[in-house]
Amino acid sequence: MRVSFLGLGAIGQPMAARLAGPFELTVWNRTAERADEFARSHRAHVAGSPREAATGAQAVITCLPTSADVEALLDGPDGILAGLEAGALLIDCTSGDPATSRRIAARVQQAGGAFADAPVSGGTNGAASGTLTVMIGSDDVTFSRAREVVRPFAGRVEHMGPVGTGHAMKAVNNALLAVNIAATAEGLATLVKAGVPAAKAVEVLNASSGRSFVSEHLIPERVLTGAWPRTFRLALLDKDTGIALSLADELGVEVPVMAVTGDVLAVARRALEPEADYLEAIKVIESQAGVEIRG
Ligand code: NDP
């Protein structure tokens, strides 16, 4: 199968790498050097434009920061739709927003193709090891086809419902991740200030009912160690939380906890540099408390 991948960012690059063996892969990236570098170390062709990437491909995968970025690549003489083959799939792995995806799906359908929103969870490590969870929003037939394309980087592929529901699922998941990060860091900062060593606090939390993925994995591996790897930009987590807040608002669901977390992320973004990792929001909580959560 001929598959094209657009967007070789922090997670796109390891996802595309998993496709290079099973499929005949073409890659495109806005900054062309990144695509050239990818093709030097993987079996892949490099396309000069989104149109060229779509031409001849049975499936085109996008993985960009936002749905608006994907929508902006559709049109024009070099756009995806100018090259999209009849019956081809556009699979959008961006953590995007449902409303824009429904618009994109209509445009793709008009052009003779089919669309699935297919955001992923599991981080850059999960992408590299092919264990991502993929949350698909599409009709049934498109889901069956998309599942085969994403399989090389997926440990689990779920059909959430019609177009937009994959993005809804992902946005709420990430809003809950943000809630857990903020709440756990606030709790640990309080315990450290009360005289409990951070490593002991995390250990006991993880043997108790307040634990979470954040306390069991992210804090021990990245915060207690002081490693702070940059794998997922804070700006992207803030974007996802914003999508969840808009969706809840649209649907008339009151979400005060998520809303406060959105404020915490906004404060952290103002305090940190644009490329800051999502977990670095914890540094802002530490700084306000005047303590560090380290082993
Ligand atoms: P990065 O910021 O690392 O990379 C973004 C990619 O999109 C780059 O290839 C960049 O190209 C390209 N890009 C940015 N803006 C545009 C544009 N306007 N037009 C065309 N290309 C553009 O992001 P990630 O790879 O981390 O994230 C991609 C998506 O995956 C996001 O929606 C994110 O929320 C989601 N995600 C990320 C995870 C992670 O762990 N990193 C986990 C799960 C989901 P260039 O090289 O030119 O800058």
Short mmCIF file of C-alpha atoms and ligand atoms in Angstrom, two decimals:
data_model
loop_
_atom_site.label_atom_id
_atom_site.label_comp_id
_atom_site.label_asym_id
_atom_site.label_seq_id
_atom_site.Cartn_x
_atom_site.Cartn_y
_atom_site.Cartn_z
CA MET A 1 0.00 0.00 0.00
CA ARG A 2 1.21 3.52 -0.74
CA VAL A 3 0.92 5.75 2.32
CA SER A 4 1.98 9.39 2.77
CA PHE A 5 2.77 11.04 6.10
CA LEU A 6 2.64 14.84 6.55
CA GLY A 7 4.16 16.40 9.69
CA LEU A 8 7.38 14.93 11.06
CA GLY A 9 7.25 16.60 14.49
CA ALA A 10 8.06 15.15 17.92
CA ILE A 11 5.43 12.39 17.59
CA GLY A 12 4.95 12.36 13.82
CA GLN A 13 8.55 11.31 13.20
CA PRO A 14 8.45 8.07 15.25
CA MET A 15 4.93 7.29 13.93
CA ALA A 16 6.11 7.65 10.33
CA ALA A 17 9.16 5.51 11.13
CA ARG A 18 6.83 2.59 12.02
CA LEU A 19 5.18 2.85 8.58
CA ALA A 20 8.44 2.79 6.61
CA GLY A 21 8.71 -1.01 6.63
CA PRO A 22 5.13 -2.23 6.06
CA PHE A 23 4.16 0.38 3.43
CA GLU A 24 5.64 2.24 0.51
CA LEU A 25 6.04 5.50 2.40
CA THR A 26 6.26 9.12 1.22
CA VAL A 27 6.85 11.93 3.70
CA TRP A 28 6.32 15.68 3.58
CA ASN A 29 7.28 18.26 6.19
CA ARG A 30 6.90 22.06 6.15
CA THR A 31 10.60 22.43 6.96
CA ALA A 32 11.95 20.27 4.14
CA GLU A 33 15.27 19.47 5.88
CA ARG A 34 13.39 17.33 8.43
CA ALA A 35 11.87 15.20 5.64
CA ASP A 36 15.26 14.86 3.92
CA GLU A 37 16.85 13.81 7.20
CA PHE A 38 14.05 11.24 7.77
CA ALA A 39 14.56 9.76 4.29
CA ARG A 40 18.31 9.38 4.93
CA SER A 41 17.62 6.98 7.81
CA HIS A 42 14.34 5.31 6.67
CA ARG A 43 13.00 3.75 3.47
CA ALA A 44 10.85 6.68 2.29
CA HIS A 45 10.37 9.06 -0.63
CA VAL A 46 10.22 12.81 -0.01
CA ALA A 47 7.37 14.83 -1.54
CA GLY A 48 7.90 18.47 -2.48
CA SER A 49 4.34 19.50 -1.55
CA PRO A 50 1.16 18.15 0.09
CA ARG A 51 -0.29 17.66 -3.42
CA GLU A 52 2.69 15.59 -4.48
CA ALA A 53 2.41 13.55 -1.26
CA ALA A 54 -1.27 12.81 -1.90
CA THR A 55 -0.76 11.88 -5.55
CA GLY A 56 -0.80 8.09 -5.94
CA ALA A 57 -1.34 7.42 -2.21
CA GLN A 58 -4.15 5.18 -0.95
CA ALA A 59 -3.88 6.82 2.46
CA VAL A 60 -2.60 10.24 3.54
CA ILE A 61 -1.86 10.74 7.24
CA THR A 62 -1.54 14.21 8.78
CA CYS A 63 -0.05 14.96 12.22
CA LEU A 64 0.15 18.73 12.76
CA PRO A 65 -0.37 20.94 15.82
CA THR A 66 -4.02 21.90 15.12
CA SER A 67 -6.99 21.10 12.88
CA ALA A 68 -6.67 24.62 11.45
CA ASP A 69 -3.16 23.72 10.24
CA VAL A 70 -4.58 20.61 8.53
CA GLU A 71 -7.45 22.58 6.96
CA ALA A 72 -4.94 25.11 5.62
CA LEU A 73 -3.09 22.33 3.75
CA LEU A 74 -6.18 21.19 1.82
CA ASP A 75 -6.47 23.93 -0.78
CA GLY A 76 -4.52 25.57 -3.56
CA PRO A 77 -2.51 24.12 -6.44
CA ASP A 78 -0.10 22.45 -3.99
CA GLY A 79 -2.77 21.37 -1.50
CA ILE A 80 -3.77 17.84 -0.50
CA LEU A 81 -7.09 17.94 -2.36
CA ALA A 82 -5.33 18.76 -5.65
CA GLY A 83 -3.57 15.38 -5.45
CA LEU A 84 -6.03 13.21 -3.49
CA GLU A 85 -6.95 10.06 -5.44
CA ALA A 86 -10.57 8.91 -5.77
CA GLY A 87 -11.33 6.58 -2.87
CA ALA A 88 -8.19 7.58 -0.91
CA LEU A 89 -8.28 8.01 2.87
CA LEU A 90 -7.24 11.15 4.75
CA ILE A 91 -6.42 10.05 8.30
CA ASP A 92 -5.81 12.98 10.64
CA CYS A 93 -3.70 12.01 13.67
CA THR A 94 -3.55 15.62 14.88
CA SER A 95 -5.12 16.20 18.31
CA GLY A 96 -7.66 18.43 16.63
CA ASP A 97 -11.14 19.80 17.16
CA PRO A 98 -14.40 18.10 16.18
CA ALA A 99 -16.03 21.03 14.36
CA THR A 100 -13.08 21.65 12.02
CA SER A 101 -12.81 17.91 11.37
CA ARG A 102 -16.43 17.72 10.29
CA ARG A 103 -15.71 20.56 7.80
CA ILE A 104 -12.57 18.79 6.55
CA ALA A 105 -14.50 15.50 6.20
CA ALA A 106 -17.12 17.19 4.00
CA ARG A 107 -14.42 18.68 1.73
CA VAL A 108 -12.61 15.34 1.43
CA GLN A 109 -15.86 13.54 0.63
CA GLN A 110 -16.67 16.13 -2.06
CA ALA A 111 -13.25 15.39 -3.57
CA GLY A 112 -14.07 11.65 -3.71
CA GLY A 113 -12.09 10.56 -0.63
CA ALA A 114 -12.94 9.50 2.92
CA PHE A 115 -11.86 11.08 6.23
CA ALA A 116 -11.16 9.78 9.72
CA ASP A 117 -10.00 11.76 12.74
CA ALA A 118 -7.51 9.49 14.46
CA PRO A 119 -5.68 11.22 17.32
CA VAL A 120 -3.25 9.17 19.36
CA SER A 121 -2.25 8.74 22.98
CA GLY A 122 0.88 7.15 24.43
CA GLY A 123 3.56 9.77 23.79
CA THR A 124 6.72 9.68 21.73
CA ASN A 125 7.86 6.43 23.43
CA GLY A 126 4.55 4.76 22.54
CA ALA A 127 4.95 5.91 18.93
CA ALA A 128 8.48 4.49 18.74
CA SER A 129 7.39 1.14 20.19
CA GLY A 130 4.16 0.92 18.14
CA THR A 131 1.88 0.90 21.19
CA LEU A 132 -0.18 4.06 20.73
CA THR A 133 -3.91 4.12 21.42
CA VAL A 134 -5.67 5.47 18.31
CA MET A 135 -9.16 6.98 18.75
CA ILE A 136 -11.03 7.02 15.46
CA GLY A 137 -14.01 9.11 14.42
CA SER A 138 -15.49 7.99 11.09
CA ASP A 139 -18.14 5.85 9.45
CA ASP A 140 -17.82 2.06 9.82
CA VAL A 141 -16.28 1.35 6.40
CA THR A 142 -13.68 4.09 6.78
CA PHE A 143 -12.83 2.81 10.27
CA SER A 144 -12.12 -0.70 8.94
CA ARG A 145 -9.79 0.73 6.28
CA ALA A 146 -8.08 3.26 8.58
CA ARG A 147 -7.41 0.58 11.22
CA GLU A 148 -5.15 -1.28 8.79
CA VAL A 149 -3.15 1.86 8.00
CA VAL A 150 -2.50 2.93 11.60
CA ARG A 151 -1.80 -0.61 12.86
CA PRO A 152 2.03 -0.37 12.66
CA PHE A 153 2.13 2.38 15.32
CA ALA A 154 -0.92 1.25 17.32
CA GLY A 155 -1.28 -1.06 20.30
CA ARG A 156 -5.01 -0.38 20.36
CA VAL A 157 -7.40 1.11 17.78
CA GLU A 158 -10.88 2.15 18.91
CA HIS A 159 -13.86 3.36 16.88
CA MET A 160 -15.36 6.17 18.97
CA GLY A 161 -18.27 7.10 16.66
CA PRO A 162 -18.78 9.48 13.70
CA VAL A 163 -16.24 12.09 12.52
CA GLY A 164 -15.17 14.37 15.38
CA THR A 165 -15.61 11.84 18.19
CA GLY A 166 -11.94 10.77 18.05
CA HIS A 167 -10.93 14.37 18.62
CA ALA A 168 -13.52 14.79 21.38
CA MET A 169 -12.14 11.70 23.18
CA LYS A 170 -8.54 12.87 22.86
CA ALA A 171 -9.30 16.43 24.07
CA VAL A 172 -11.10 15.18 27.19
CA ASN A 173 -8.32 12.66 27.88
CA ASN A 174 -5.70 15.39 27.72
CA ALA A 175 -7.77 17.80 29.81
CA LEU A 176 -7.87 15.07 32.48
CA LEU A 177 -4.10 14.60 32.12
CA ALA A 178 -3.71 18.34 32.76
CA VAL A 179 -6.03 18.18 35.78
CA ASN A 180 -3.95 15.32 37.21
CA ILE A 181 -0.64 17.11 36.58
CA ALA A 182 -1.77 20.32 38.28
CA ALA A 183 -3.50 18.60 41.21
CA THR A 184 -0.68 16.13 41.86
CA ALA A 185 1.99 18.82 41.73
CA GLU A 186 0.01 21.05 44.10
CA GLY A 187 -0.41 18.15 46.53
CA LEU A 188 3.25 17.17 46.40
CA ALA A 189 4.44 20.77 46.81
CA THR A 190 2.26 20.98 49.93
CA LEU A 191 3.71 17.71 51.31
CA VAL A 192 7.31 18.74 50.62
CA LYS A 193 6.66 22.05 52.40
CA ALA A 194 5.17 20.08 55.31
CA GLY A 195 8.51 18.25 55.62
CA VAL A 196 7.76 14.98 53.77
CA PRO A 197 10.59 14.01 51.37
CA ALA A 198 9.26 14.12 47.79
CA ALA A 199 10.29 10.54 46.92
CA LYS A 200 8.57 9.19 50.06
CA ALA A 201 5.43 11.22 49.31
CA VAL A 202 5.26 9.82 45.76
CA GLU A 203 5.91 6.27 46.97
CA VAL A 204 3.09 6.40 49.53
CA LEU A 205 0.73 8.18 47.12
CA ASN A 206 1.31 5.36 44.64
CA ALA A 207 0.32 2.82 47.29
CA SER A 208 -2.83 4.84 48.06
CA SER A 209 -6.02 6.04 46.39
CA GLY A 210 -4.81 9.41 45.09
CA ARG A 211 -2.44 7.85 42.56
CA SER A 212 -2.64 8.30 38.80
CA PHE A 213 -0.56 7.83 35.63
CA VAL A 214 1.02 11.17 36.52
CA SER A 215 2.11 10.04 40.00
CA GLU A 216 3.03 6.49 38.94
CA HIS A 217 5.06 7.32 35.82
CA LEU A 218 5.53 10.94 34.87
CA ILE A 219 6.60 12.38 38.22
CA PRO A 220 8.97 9.53 39.24
CA GLU A 221 10.59 9.32 35.79
CA ARG A 222 10.80 12.99 34.82
CA VAL A 223 10.34 15.27 37.87
CA LEU A 224 11.90 13.45 40.86
CA THR A 225 14.90 12.69 38.62
CA GLY A 226 15.08 16.27 37.36
CA ALA A 227 15.28 14.85 33.80
CA TRP A 228 12.54 17.11 32.33
CA PRO A 229 12.71 15.62 28.79
CA ARG A 230 10.94 17.67 26.13
CA THR A 231 8.47 15.29 24.41
CA PHE A 232 5.17 17.21 24.21
CA ARG A 233 4.90 20.97 24.20
CA LEU A 234 2.93 22.69 26.97
CA ALA A 235 1.31 24.82 24.25
CA LEU A 236 -0.20 21.63 22.76
CA LEU A 237 -1.61 20.44 26.11
CA ASP A 238 -3.11 23.90 26.60
CA LYS A 239 -4.63 23.66 23.10
CA ASP A 240 -6.17 20.25 23.93
CA THR A 241 -7.62 21.50 27.23
CA GLY A 242 -9.08 24.48 25.34
CA ILE A 243 -10.76 22.10 22.85
CA ALA A 244 -12.32 20.12 25.72
CA LEU A 245 -13.53 23.35 27.37
CA SER A 246 -15.11 24.58 24.11
CA LEU A 247 -16.79 21.23 23.54
CA ALA A 248 -18.23 21.17 27.06
CA ASP A 249 -19.44 24.75 26.64
CA GLU A 250 -21.05 23.91 23.27
CA LEU A 251 -22.85 20.97 24.89
CA GLY A 252 -23.94 22.90 28.01
CA VAL A 253 -21.82 20.86 30.45
CA GLU A 254 -20.38 22.81 33.40
CA VAL A 255 -16.69 21.94 33.91
CA PRO A 256 -15.27 24.23 36.63
CA VAL A 257 -12.35 21.88 37.46
CA MET A 258 -11.22 21.74 33.84
CA ALA A 259 -11.67 25.51 33.53
CA VAL A 260 -9.40 26.22 36.53
CA THR A 261 -6.83 23.82 35.08
CA GLY A 262 -6.99 25.78 31.84
CA ASP A 263 -6.12 28.90 33.88
CA VAL A 264 -3.17 27.07 35.52
CA LEU A 265 -1.83 26.14 32.08
CA ALA A 266 -2.25 29.70 30.82
CA VAL A 267 -0.25 31.05 33.78
CA ALA A 268 2.47 28.44 33.15
CA ARG A 269 2.65 29.32 29.45
CA ARG A 270 3.15 32.99 30.29
CA ALA A 271 5.95 32.11 32.74
CA LEU A 272 7.81 29.63 30.51
CA GLU A 273 9.41 29.72 27.06
CA PRO A 274 7.34 28.73 23.98
CA GLU A 275 9.06 25.35 23.56
CA ALA A 276 8.53 24.32 27.23
CA ASP A 277 7.41 20.73 27.85
CA TYR A 278 3.96 20.12 29.36
CA LEU A 279 5.40 18.84 32.64
CA GLU A 280 7.37 22.07 33.09
CA ALA A 281 4.08 23.60 34.29
CA ILE A 282 5.08 21.86 37.54
CA LYS A 283 8.10 24.19 37.78
CA VAL A 284 5.71 27.14 38.05
CA ILE A 285 3.78 25.43 40.87
CA GLU A 286 7.11 24.63 42.60
CA SER A 287 8.31 28.18 42.23
CA GLN A 288 5.11 29.65 43.70
CA ALA A 289 5.38 27.22 46.67
CA GLY A 290 9.11 27.83 47.07
CA VAL A 291 9.96 24.09 47.01
CA GLU A 292 11.23 21.51 44.53
CA ILE A 293 9.69 18.04 44.01
CA ARG A 294 12.93 16.03 43.60
CA GLY A 295 14.15 12.62 44.70
P1 NDP B 1 5.58 19.38 17.09
O1 NDP B 1 5.38 20.79 17.46
O2 NDP B 1 6.78 18.65 17.59
O3 NDP B 1 5.61 19.23 15.47
C1 NDP B 1 4.65 19.84 14.68
C2 NDP B 1 4.77 19.36 13.25
O4 NDP B 1 3.80 20.05 12.45
C3 NDP B 1 6.13 19.70 12.61
O5 NDP B 1 6.41 18.73 11.63
C4 NDP B 1 5.85 21.07 11.97
O6 NDP B 1 6.68 21.34 10.87
C5 NDP B 1 4.45 20.87 11.49
N1 NDP B 1 3.71 22.11 11.36
C6 NDP B 1 3.49 23.04 12.32
N2 NDP B 1 2.69 24.00 11.85
C7 NDP B 1 2.43 23.70 10.55
C8 NDP B 1 1.69 24.32 9.53
N3 NDP B 1 1.02 25.47 9.75
N4 NDP B 1 1.65 23.75 8.30
C9 NDP B 1 2.31 22.59 8.07
N5 NDP B 1 3.06 21.94 9.00
C10 NDP B 1 3.09 22.50 10.22
O7 NDP B 1 4.24 18.62 17.48
P2 NDP B 1 4.04 17.08 17.91
O8 NDP B 1 4.62 16.20 16.87
O9 NDP B 1 4.40 16.90 19.32
O10 NDP B 1 2.43 17.02 17.84
C11 NDP B 1 1.70 16.85 16.62
C12 NDP B 1 0.24 16.57 17.01
O11 NDP B 1 0.21 15.35 17.77
C13 NDP B 1 -0.37 17.66 17.91
O12 NDP B 1 -1.72 17.83 17.60
C14 NDP B 1 -0.19 17.10 19.31
O13 NDP B 1 -1.16 17.64 20.21
C15 NDP B 1 -0.38 15.61 19.04
N6 NDP B 1 0.24 14.71 20.03
C16 NDP B 1 1.54 14.85 20.44
C17 NDP B 1 2.10 13.98 21.38
C18 NDP B 1 3.52 14.08 21.85
O14 NDP B 1 3.89 13.31 22.77
N7 NDP B 1 4.37 14.96 21.29
C19 NDP B 1 1.26 12.92 21.98
C20 NDP B 1 -0.07 12.80 21.42
C21 NDP B 1 -0.55 13.69 20.51
P3 NDP B 1 8.11 22.09 11.03
O15 NDP B 1 9.12 20.99 11.13
O16 NDP B 1 8.22 22.89 9.78
O17 NDP B 1 8.03 22.96 12.27
#
